């Protein structure tokens, strides 16, 4: 089995978004996809086979004041509004929907992890923890 781990890195994830587009363009199948933070967001697009989607989030949507900036910080207490990114934009009625059915039907294994603040223990998630228009695990 061939696997890939993407640890993210905030906006630096634009670099790996190009790698996933290359993999899609060349029909290179990575069977096990493990991502954290922005790596999780990039990999879910690879699992869905949505070429170019990750890049759009970095070079188009990141300039949207609802997505990122001081306004988001004062309004929601966070620099990047992950609800806007993984709900409003990504939902089936959003301007750039995540292809949930493609993810669900993909043979690729997808995993991500978050740390429980109360116990400092990891909690792992898979694509089975996603549902149409509920992409909460991509926000952790």
Short mmCIF file of N, CA and C in Angstrom, two decimals:
data_model
loop_
_atom_site.label_atom_id
_atom_site.label_comp_id
_atom_site.label_asym_id
_atom_site.label_seq_id
_atom_site.Cartn_x
_atom_site.Cartn_y
_atom_site.Cartn_z
N UNK A 1 0.84 -1.17 0.00
CA UNK A 1 0.00 0.00 0.00
C UNK A 1 0.89 1.24 0.00
N UNK A 2 0.55 2.21 -0.82
CA UNK A 2 1.28 3.47 -0.88
C UNK A 2 0.49 4.52 -0.11
N UNK A 3 1.19 5.24 0.75
CA UNK A 3 0.54 6.26 1.56
C UNK A 3 1.23 7.60 1.48
N UNK A 4 0.51 8.62 1.91
CA UNK A 4 1.06 9.97 1.97
C UNK A 4 0.59 10.63 3.26
N UNK A 5 1.48 11.38 3.87
CA UNK A 5 1.14 12.15 5.08
C UNK A 5 1.36 13.61 4.75
N UNK A 6 0.35 14.42 4.97
CA UNK A 6 0.45 15.86 4.73
C UNK A 6 0.18 16.57 6.05
N UNK A 7 1.21 17.22 6.58
CA UNK A 7 1.09 17.86 7.90
C UNK A 7 0.58 19.29 7.81
N UNK A 8 0.27 19.74 6.63
CA UNK A 8 -0.30 21.07 6.49
C UNK A 8 0.75 22.16 6.61
N UNK A 9 0.38 23.22 7.28
CA UNK A 9 1.27 24.36 7.40
C UNK A 9 0.60 25.66 7.01
N UNK A 10 -0.72 25.72 7.23
CA UNK A 10 -1.43 26.94 6.91
C UNK A 10 -1.43 27.22 5.42
N UNK A 11 -1.15 28.46 5.07
CA UNK A 11 -1.18 28.85 3.66
C UNK A 11 -0.04 28.24 2.84
N UNK A 12 0.94 27.67 3.51
CA UNK A 12 2.00 26.97 2.77
C UNK A 12 1.44 25.74 2.07
N UNK A 13 0.23 25.34 2.42
CA UNK A 13 -0.41 24.20 1.78
C UNK A 13 -0.61 24.37 0.30
N UNK A 14 -0.47 25.61 -0.21
CA UNK A 14 -0.61 25.81 -1.65
C UNK A 14 0.43 25.00 -2.41
N UNK A 15 1.58 24.77 -1.81
CA UNK A 15 2.62 23.99 -2.49
C UNK A 15 2.18 22.54 -2.70
N UNK A 16 1.60 21.95 -1.67
CA UNK A 16 1.18 20.55 -1.83
C UNK A 16 -0.09 20.44 -2.67
N UNK A 17 -0.87 21.51 -2.76
CA UNK A 17 -2.07 21.43 -3.61
C UNK A 17 -1.67 21.12 -5.05
N UNK A 18 -0.55 21.64 -5.50
CA UNK A 18 -0.06 21.34 -6.85
C UNK A 18 0.36 19.90 -7.01
N UNK A 19 0.89 19.33 -5.95
CA UNK A 19 1.28 17.91 -5.99
C UNK A 19 0.05 17.04 -6.19
N UNK A 20 -1.04 17.34 -5.49
CA UNK A 20 -2.26 16.54 -5.63
C UNK A 20 -2.87 16.68 -7.01
N UNK A 21 -2.80 17.89 -7.58
CA UNK A 21 -3.27 18.06 -8.96
C UNK A 21 -2.44 17.21 -9.92
N UNK A 22 -1.13 17.17 -9.70
CA UNK A 22 -0.25 16.34 -10.53
C UNK A 22 -0.65 14.86 -10.41
N UNK A 23 -0.90 14.41 -9.19
CA UNK A 23 -1.30 13.02 -8.99
C UNK A 23 -2.60 12.71 -9.72
N UNK A 24 -3.56 13.63 -9.63
CA UNK A 24 -4.84 13.43 -10.32
C UNK A 24 -4.63 13.41 -11.83
N UNK A 25 -3.87 14.39 -12.34
CA UNK A 25 -3.64 14.50 -13.79
C UNK A 25 -2.95 13.26 -14.36
N UNK A 26 -2.11 12.62 -13.56
CA UNK A 26 -1.33 11.48 -14.04
C UNK A 26 -1.84 10.14 -13.52
N UNK A 27 -3.06 10.15 -12.99
CA UNK A 27 -3.69 8.92 -12.50
C UNK A 27 -2.79 8.14 -11.55
N UNK A 28 -2.10 8.87 -10.67
CA UNK A 28 -1.26 8.23 -9.66
C UNK A 28 -2.11 8.03 -8.42
N UNK A 29 -2.26 6.77 -8.04
CA UNK A 29 -3.17 6.42 -6.96
C UNK A 29 -2.41 6.24 -5.64
N UNK A 30 -2.65 7.13 -4.72
CA UNK A 30 -2.14 6.99 -3.35
C UNK A 30 -3.29 6.40 -2.54
N UNK A 31 -3.09 5.24 -2.00
CA UNK A 31 -4.18 4.50 -1.36
C UNK A 31 -4.49 4.96 0.06
N UNK A 32 -3.48 5.41 0.79
CA UNK A 32 -3.67 5.80 2.19
C UNK A 32 -3.30 7.27 2.32
N UNK A 33 -4.26 8.09 2.70
CA UNK A 33 -4.09 9.54 2.77
C UNK A 33 -4.32 10.00 4.20
N UNK A 34 -3.26 10.50 4.83
CA UNK A 34 -3.34 10.97 6.22
C UNK A 34 -2.96 12.44 6.24
N UNK A 35 -3.89 13.29 6.66
CA UNK A 35 -3.63 14.72 6.67
C UNK A 35 -3.98 15.37 7.98
N UNK A 36 -3.27 16.43 8.29
CA UNK A 36 -3.52 17.23 9.49
C UNK A 36 -3.62 18.69 9.05
N UNK A 37 -4.57 19.39 9.62
CA UNK A 37 -4.75 20.82 9.38
C UNK A 37 -4.97 21.08 7.88
N UNK A 38 -4.23 22.01 7.30
CA UNK A 38 -4.46 22.29 5.87
C UNK A 38 -4.15 21.08 5.01
N UNK A 39 -3.30 20.18 5.50
CA UNK A 39 -3.03 18.94 4.78
C UNK A 39 -4.27 18.08 4.67
N UNK A 40 -5.10 18.12 5.69
CA UNK A 40 -6.37 17.40 5.68
C UNK A 40 -7.29 17.98 4.59
N UNK A 41 -7.35 19.31 4.54
CA UNK A 41 -8.18 19.96 3.53
C UNK A 41 -7.70 19.66 2.12
N UNK A 42 -6.39 19.67 1.92
CA UNK A 42 -5.85 19.36 0.60
C UNK A 42 -6.13 17.91 0.21
N UNK A 43 -5.89 17.00 1.15
CA UNK A 43 -6.04 15.58 0.84
C UNK A 43 -7.49 15.19 0.56
N UNK A 44 -8.44 15.82 1.22
CA UNK A 44 -9.84 15.44 0.98
C UNK A 44 -10.22 15.79 -0.46
N UNK A 45 -9.64 16.86 -0.99
CA UNK A 45 -9.89 17.20 -2.39
C UNK A 45 -9.25 16.18 -3.33
N UNK A 46 -8.09 15.67 -2.96
CA UNK A 46 -7.44 14.61 -3.74
C UNK A 46 -8.30 13.35 -3.71
N UNK A 47 -8.78 12.98 -2.54
CA UNK A 47 -9.64 11.80 -2.41
C UNK A 47 -10.89 11.95 -3.27
N UNK A 48 -11.43 13.17 -3.33
CA UNK A 48 -12.62 13.45 -4.14
C UNK A 48 -12.30 13.55 -5.63
N UNK A 49 -11.01 13.66 -5.96
CA UNK A 49 -10.62 13.82 -7.35
C UNK A 49 -10.94 15.19 -7.91
N UNK A 50 -10.98 16.19 -7.05
CA UNK A 50 -11.36 17.54 -7.46
C UNK A 50 -10.12 18.39 -7.76
N UNK A 51 -9.62 18.21 -8.95
CA UNK A 51 -8.42 18.92 -9.40
C UNK A 51 -8.65 20.43 -9.33
N UNK A 52 -7.66 21.13 -8.78
CA UNK A 52 -7.70 22.59 -8.72
C UNK A 52 -8.45 23.17 -7.55
N UNK A 53 -9.23 22.37 -6.85
CA UNK A 53 -10.06 22.90 -5.76
C UNK A 53 -9.20 23.43 -4.61
N UNK A 54 -8.19 22.70 -4.20
CA UNK A 54 -7.33 23.17 -3.11
C UNK A 54 -6.66 24.50 -3.47
N UNK A 55 -6.15 24.58 -4.67
CA UNK A 55 -5.46 25.79 -5.11
C UNK A 55 -6.38 27.00 -5.05
N UNK A 56 -7.64 26.82 -5.45
CA UNK A 56 -8.59 27.94 -5.40
C UNK A 56 -8.74 28.49 -3.99
N UNK A 57 -8.68 27.62 -3.00
CA UNK A 57 -8.83 28.08 -1.61
C UNK A 57 -7.65 28.95 -1.17
N UNK A 58 -6.51 28.73 -1.78
CA UNK A 58 -5.33 29.53 -1.44
C UNK A 58 -5.20 30.79 -2.28
N UNK A 59 -5.43 30.68 -3.59
CA UNK A 59 -5.15 31.84 -4.43
C UNK A 59 -6.38 32.64 -4.84
N UNK A 60 -7.57 32.17 -4.53
CA UNK A 60 -8.77 32.96 -4.80
C UNK A 60 -9.50 33.32 -3.50
N UNK A 61 -9.95 32.30 -2.80
CA UNK A 61 -10.80 32.54 -1.63
C UNK A 61 -10.07 33.17 -0.46
N UNK A 62 -8.75 32.98 -0.35
CA UNK A 62 -8.03 33.54 0.80
C UNK A 62 -8.07 35.07 0.81
N UNK A 63 -8.42 35.68 -0.31
CA UNK A 63 -8.54 37.14 -0.36
C UNK A 63 -9.95 37.61 0.00
N UNK A 64 -10.86 36.67 0.20
CA UNK A 64 -12.23 36.99 0.60
C UNK A 64 -12.24 37.37 2.07
N UNK A 65 -12.78 38.52 2.40
CA UNK A 65 -12.77 39.00 3.79
C UNK A 65 -13.54 38.08 4.73
N UNK A 66 -14.49 37.31 4.19
CA UNK A 66 -15.21 36.36 5.04
C UNK A 66 -14.33 35.18 5.41
N UNK A 67 -13.37 34.86 4.55
CA UNK A 67 -12.50 33.71 4.75
C UNK A 67 -11.42 34.00 5.78
N UNK A 68 -10.70 35.10 5.57
CA UNK A 68 -9.53 35.33 6.40
C UNK A 68 -9.31 36.83 6.57
N UNK A 69 -8.90 37.21 7.77
CA UNK A 69 -8.53 38.59 8.00
C UNK A 69 -8.94 39.09 9.36
N UNK A 70 -8.66 40.36 9.57
CA UNK A 70 -8.96 40.99 10.85
C UNK A 70 -10.45 40.98 11.13
N UNK A 71 -11.26 41.19 10.09
CA UNK A 71 -12.72 41.17 10.27
C UNK A 71 -13.20 39.84 10.83
N UNK A 72 -12.67 38.76 10.28
CA UNK A 72 -13.02 37.43 10.78
C UNK A 72 -12.57 37.26 12.23
N UNK A 73 -11.41 37.81 12.53
CA UNK A 73 -10.89 37.70 13.89
C UNK A 73 -11.81 38.41 14.89
N UNK A 74 -12.22 39.63 14.55
CA UNK A 74 -13.08 40.38 15.46
C UNK A 74 -14.50 39.81 15.51
N UNK A 75 -14.96 39.28 14.40
CA UNK A 75 -16.33 38.73 14.35
C UNK A 75 -16.43 37.36 15.02
N UNK A 76 -15.45 36.48 14.78
CA UNK A 76 -15.55 35.10 15.25
C UNK A 76 -14.41 34.67 16.17
N UNK A 77 -13.42 35.55 16.36
CA UNK A 77 -12.31 35.21 17.25
C UNK A 77 -11.26 34.32 16.62
N UNK A 78 -11.27 34.23 15.29
CA UNK A 78 -10.26 33.44 14.60
C UNK A 78 -9.89 34.13 13.29
N UNK A 79 -8.62 34.04 12.95
CA UNK A 79 -8.13 34.69 11.74
C UNK A 79 -8.74 34.08 10.48
N UNK A 80 -8.85 32.76 10.46
CA UNK A 80 -9.45 32.05 9.33
C UNK A 80 -10.80 31.48 9.79
N UNK A 81 -11.85 31.83 9.09
CA UNK A 81 -13.19 31.36 9.43
C UNK A 81 -13.41 29.99 8.79
N UNK A 82 -13.14 28.96 9.54
CA UNK A 82 -13.25 27.60 9.01
C UNK A 82 -14.70 27.21 8.72
N UNK A 83 -15.66 27.84 9.39
CA UNK A 83 -17.07 27.58 9.06
C UNK A 83 -17.37 28.07 7.64
N UNK A 84 -16.84 29.21 7.30
CA UNK A 84 -17.04 29.74 5.94
C UNK A 84 -16.39 28.81 4.92
N UNK A 85 -15.17 28.35 5.22
CA UNK A 85 -14.42 27.51 4.29
C UNK A 85 -15.07 26.14 4.13
N UNK A 86 -15.35 25.46 5.25
CA UNK A 86 -15.81 24.07 5.19
C UNK A 86 -17.30 23.89 5.40
N UNK A 87 -18.03 24.97 5.42
CA UNK A 87 -19.49 24.86 5.43
C UNK A 87 -20.04 25.67 4.27
N UNK A 88 -20.00 26.98 4.40
CA UNK A 88 -20.64 27.83 3.40
C UNK A 88 -20.11 27.60 1.98
N UNK A 89 -18.81 27.59 1.80
CA UNK A 89 -18.24 27.38 0.45
C UNK A 89 -18.35 25.92 0.03
N UNK A 90 -18.10 24.99 0.95
CA UNK A 90 -17.95 23.57 0.61
C UNK A 90 -19.24 22.77 0.58
N UNK A 91 -20.30 23.28 1.18
CA UNK A 91 -21.57 22.54 1.19
C UNK A 91 -22.12 22.39 -0.23
N UNK A 92 -23.05 21.48 -0.39
CA UNK A 92 -23.58 21.17 -1.71
C UNK A 92 -24.20 22.37 -2.40
N UNK A 93 -24.65 23.36 -1.65
CA UNK A 93 -25.22 24.57 -2.24
C UNK A 93 -24.22 25.72 -2.25
N UNK A 94 -22.98 25.47 -1.83
CA UNK A 94 -21.95 26.50 -1.78
C UNK A 94 -21.38 26.82 -3.15
N UNK A 95 -20.51 27.83 -3.19
CA UNK A 95 -19.95 28.24 -4.49
C UNK A 95 -18.86 27.30 -4.98
N UNK A 96 -18.35 26.41 -4.14
CA UNK A 96 -17.33 25.45 -4.56
C UNK A 96 -17.53 24.15 -3.76
N UNK A 97 -18.60 23.41 -4.07
CA UNK A 97 -18.96 22.26 -3.24
C UNK A 97 -17.92 21.13 -3.28
N UNK A 98 -17.74 20.53 -2.13
CA UNK A 98 -16.92 19.33 -2.01
C UNK A 98 -17.76 18.17 -2.53
N UNK A 99 -17.17 17.32 -3.35
CA UNK A 99 -17.90 16.21 -3.95
C UNK A 99 -17.98 15.05 -2.94
N UNK A 100 -18.98 15.13 -2.09
CA UNK A 100 -19.15 14.14 -1.02
C UNK A 100 -19.30 12.73 -1.58
N UNK A 101 -20.10 12.57 -2.63
CA UNK A 101 -20.31 11.23 -3.19
C UNK A 101 -19.00 10.63 -3.72
N UNK A 102 -18.15 11.45 -4.32
CA UNK A 102 -16.87 10.95 -4.81
C UNK A 102 -15.99 10.50 -3.64
N UNK A 103 -16.03 11.23 -2.54
CA UNK A 103 -15.27 10.84 -1.34
C UNK A 103 -15.79 9.52 -0.80
N UNK A 104 -17.09 9.45 -0.65
CA UNK A 104 -17.73 8.25 -0.11
C UNK A 104 -17.44 7.02 -0.98
N UNK A 105 -17.43 7.21 -2.30
CA UNK A 105 -17.22 6.09 -3.22
C UNK A 105 -15.75 5.78 -3.49
N UNK A 106 -14.86 6.63 -3.04
CA UNK A 106 -13.44 6.43 -3.29
C UNK A 106 -12.91 5.21 -2.51
N UNK A 107 -12.02 4.49 -3.14
CA UNK A 107 -11.38 3.35 -2.47
C UNK A 107 -10.23 3.81 -1.57
N UNK A 108 -9.87 5.08 -1.66
CA UNK A 108 -8.77 5.61 -0.85
C UNK A 108 -9.15 5.64 0.63
N UNK A 109 -8.18 5.34 1.47
CA UNK A 109 -8.35 5.45 2.92
C UNK A 109 -7.95 6.87 3.31
N UNK A 110 -8.82 7.55 4.03
CA UNK A 110 -8.56 8.93 4.46
C UNK A 110 -8.62 8.98 5.97
N UNK A 111 -7.59 9.58 6.57
CA UNK A 111 -7.54 9.73 8.02
C UNK A 111 -7.03 11.13 8.37
N UNK A 112 -7.50 11.60 9.51
CA UNK A 112 -6.99 12.84 10.10
C UNK A 112 -7.02 12.66 11.61
N UNK A 113 -6.36 13.55 12.32
CA UNK A 113 -6.26 13.43 13.77
C UNK A 113 -6.36 14.81 14.40
N UNK A 114 -6.92 14.83 15.57
CA UNK A 114 -6.96 16.04 16.39
C UNK A 114 -6.62 15.63 17.82
N UNK A 115 -6.17 16.58 18.60
CA UNK A 115 -5.85 16.31 20.00
C UNK A 115 -6.97 16.82 20.89
N UNK A 116 -7.47 15.95 21.76
CA UNK A 116 -8.49 16.37 22.74
C UNK A 116 -7.83 17.26 23.78
N UNK A 117 -8.32 18.48 23.91
CA UNK A 117 -7.72 19.45 24.82
C UNK A 117 -7.79 18.98 26.28
N UNK A 118 -8.88 18.32 26.64
CA UNK A 118 -9.08 17.92 28.04
C UNK A 118 -8.10 16.84 28.49
N UNK A 119 -7.75 15.95 27.56
CA UNK A 119 -6.95 14.78 27.93
C UNK A 119 -5.59 14.72 27.24
N UNK A 120 -5.36 15.60 26.30
CA UNK A 120 -4.12 15.60 25.49
C UNK A 120 -3.93 14.28 24.74
N UNK A 121 -5.02 13.62 24.40
CA UNK A 121 -4.95 12.37 23.67
C UNK A 121 -5.44 12.58 22.23
N UNK A 122 -4.93 11.79 21.31
CA UNK A 122 -5.35 11.94 19.92
C UNK A 122 -6.72 11.32 19.68
N UNK A 123 -7.45 11.92 18.75
CA UNK A 123 -8.69 11.32 18.27
C UNK A 123 -8.59 11.27 16.75
N UNK A 124 -8.75 10.08 16.20
CA UNK A 124 -8.61 9.87 14.77
C UNK A 124 -9.96 9.86 14.10
N UNK A 125 -9.99 10.36 12.87
CA UNK A 125 -11.21 10.43 12.09
C UNK A 125 -10.94 9.85 10.70
N UNK A 126 -12.00 9.39 10.06
CA UNK A 126 -11.90 8.88 8.70
C UNK A 126 -12.98 9.52 7.84
N UNK A 127 -12.99 9.17 6.57
CA UNK A 127 -14.03 9.73 5.70
C UNK A 127 -15.42 9.25 6.12
N UNK A 128 -15.49 8.16 6.88
CA UNK A 128 -16.78 7.69 7.39
C UNK A 128 -17.38 8.66 8.41
N UNK A 129 -16.54 9.55 8.96
CA UNK A 129 -17.03 10.54 9.91
C UNK A 129 -17.59 11.78 9.22
N UNK A 130 -17.50 11.82 7.90
CA UNK A 130 -18.09 12.91 7.12
C UNK A 130 -19.51 12.54 6.73
N UNK A 131 -20.32 13.53 6.52
CA UNK A 131 -21.62 13.32 5.89
C UNK A 131 -21.89 14.53 5.01
N UNK A 132 -22.81 14.36 4.08
CA UNK A 132 -23.10 15.45 3.14
C UNK A 132 -23.35 16.74 3.91
N UNK A 133 -22.59 17.76 3.60
CA UNK A 133 -22.70 19.09 4.19
C UNK A 133 -22.36 19.16 5.68
N UNK A 134 -21.70 18.15 6.20
CA UNK A 134 -21.16 18.21 7.56
C UNK A 134 -19.69 17.80 7.49
N UNK A 135 -18.86 18.82 7.33
CA UNK A 135 -17.42 18.59 7.18
C UNK A 135 -16.66 19.09 8.41
N UNK A 136 -17.29 18.90 9.57
CA UNK A 136 -16.72 19.36 10.83
C UNK A 136 -15.31 18.83 11.05
N UNK A 137 -15.05 17.58 10.71
CA UNK A 137 -13.72 17.02 10.98
C UNK A 137 -12.63 17.71 10.19
N UNK A 138 -12.98 18.43 9.13
CA UNK A 138 -11.98 19.18 8.39
C UNK A 138 -11.61 20.48 9.10
N UNK A 139 -12.38 20.84 10.10
CA UNK A 139 -12.14 22.08 10.85
C UNK A 139 -11.31 21.87 12.11
N UNK A 140 -11.03 20.61 12.46
CA UNK A 140 -10.32 20.35 13.71
C UNK A 140 -8.83 20.50 13.58
#
